[in-house]
One Martini backbone bead per residue (centre of mass of N, CA, C, O) as a GRO file, in nm:
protein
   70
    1UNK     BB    1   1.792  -0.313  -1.483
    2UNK     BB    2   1.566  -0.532  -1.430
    3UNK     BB    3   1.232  -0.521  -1.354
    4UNK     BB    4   1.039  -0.717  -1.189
    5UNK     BB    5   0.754  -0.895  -1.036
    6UNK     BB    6   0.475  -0.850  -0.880
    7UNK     BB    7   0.174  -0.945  -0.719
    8UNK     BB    8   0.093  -0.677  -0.881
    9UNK     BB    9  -0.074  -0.486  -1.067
   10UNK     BB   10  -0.089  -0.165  -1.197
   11UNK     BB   11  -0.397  -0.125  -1.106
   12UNK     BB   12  -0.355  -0.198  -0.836
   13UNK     BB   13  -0.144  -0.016  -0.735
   14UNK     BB   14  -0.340   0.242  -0.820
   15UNK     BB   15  -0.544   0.183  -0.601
   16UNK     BB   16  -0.348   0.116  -0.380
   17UNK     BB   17  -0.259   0.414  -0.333
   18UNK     BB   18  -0.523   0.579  -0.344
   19UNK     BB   19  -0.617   0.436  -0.050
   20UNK     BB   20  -0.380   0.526   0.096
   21UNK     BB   21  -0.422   0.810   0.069
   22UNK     BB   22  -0.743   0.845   0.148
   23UNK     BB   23  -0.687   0.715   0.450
   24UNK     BB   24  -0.464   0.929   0.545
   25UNK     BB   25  -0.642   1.172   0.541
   26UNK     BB   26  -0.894   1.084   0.684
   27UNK     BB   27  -0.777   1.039   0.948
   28UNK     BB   28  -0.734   1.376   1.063
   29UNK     BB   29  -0.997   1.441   0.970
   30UNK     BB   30  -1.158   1.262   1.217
   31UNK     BB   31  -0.994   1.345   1.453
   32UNK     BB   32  -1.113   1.662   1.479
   33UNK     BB   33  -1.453   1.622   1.391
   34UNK     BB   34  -1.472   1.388   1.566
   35UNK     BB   35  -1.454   1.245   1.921
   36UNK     BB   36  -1.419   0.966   1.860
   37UNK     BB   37  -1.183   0.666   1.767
   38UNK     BB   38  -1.258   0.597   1.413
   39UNK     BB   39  -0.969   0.698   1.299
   40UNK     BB   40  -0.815   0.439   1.346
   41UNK     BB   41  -0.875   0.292   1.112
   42UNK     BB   42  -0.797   0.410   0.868
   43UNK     BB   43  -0.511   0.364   0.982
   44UNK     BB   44  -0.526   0.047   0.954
   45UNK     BB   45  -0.533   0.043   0.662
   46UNK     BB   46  -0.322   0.210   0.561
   47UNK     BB   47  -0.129   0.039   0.669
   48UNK     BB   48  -0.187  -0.210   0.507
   49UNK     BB   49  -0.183  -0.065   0.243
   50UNK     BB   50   0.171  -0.028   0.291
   51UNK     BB   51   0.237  -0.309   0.303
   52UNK     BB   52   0.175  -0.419   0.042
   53UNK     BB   53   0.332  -0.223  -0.125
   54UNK     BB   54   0.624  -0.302   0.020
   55UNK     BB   55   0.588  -0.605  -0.098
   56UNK     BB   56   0.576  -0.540  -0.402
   57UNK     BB   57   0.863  -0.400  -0.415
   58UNK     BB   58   1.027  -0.638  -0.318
   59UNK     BB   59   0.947  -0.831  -0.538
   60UNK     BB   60   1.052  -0.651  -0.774
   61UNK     BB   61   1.358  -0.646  -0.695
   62UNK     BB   62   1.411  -0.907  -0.738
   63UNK     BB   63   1.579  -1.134  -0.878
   64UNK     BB   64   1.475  -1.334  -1.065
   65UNK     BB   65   1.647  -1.597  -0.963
   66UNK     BB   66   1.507  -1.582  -0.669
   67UNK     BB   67   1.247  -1.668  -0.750
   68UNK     BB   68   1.328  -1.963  -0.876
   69UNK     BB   69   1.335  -2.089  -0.605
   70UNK     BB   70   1.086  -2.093  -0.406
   0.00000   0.00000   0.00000
């Protein structure tokens, strides 16, 4: 099968995970230290660069030809 392009780049995808990751992680440690409820902010990032991320495997997965008639 081969496998489409997406419109990340490969560096971009792994800092993509990397923000992803370092955002899931830092928020329930924010939550835990802080008082106030500003770990929800890392929560609604970690969510959009998931979101990116999801939407560019899915690019990726599209057949050549389904993408060149849009």
């Amino acid at each position: 099968m081969h496998q489409g392009s997406g419109f990340l780049t490969t560096r971009q995808r792994r800092l993509a995970w990397i923000g992803f990751l370092l955002a899931a992680v830092q928020a329930p440690v924010s939550a835990r230290l802080v008082a106030d409820s500003s770990w929800l902010f890392s929560l609604c990032v970690a969510l959009m660069v998931a979101t990116v991320i999801i939407a560019d495997d899915a690019a990726r997965r599209r057949p050549a030809d389904a993408r060149s008639t849009d």
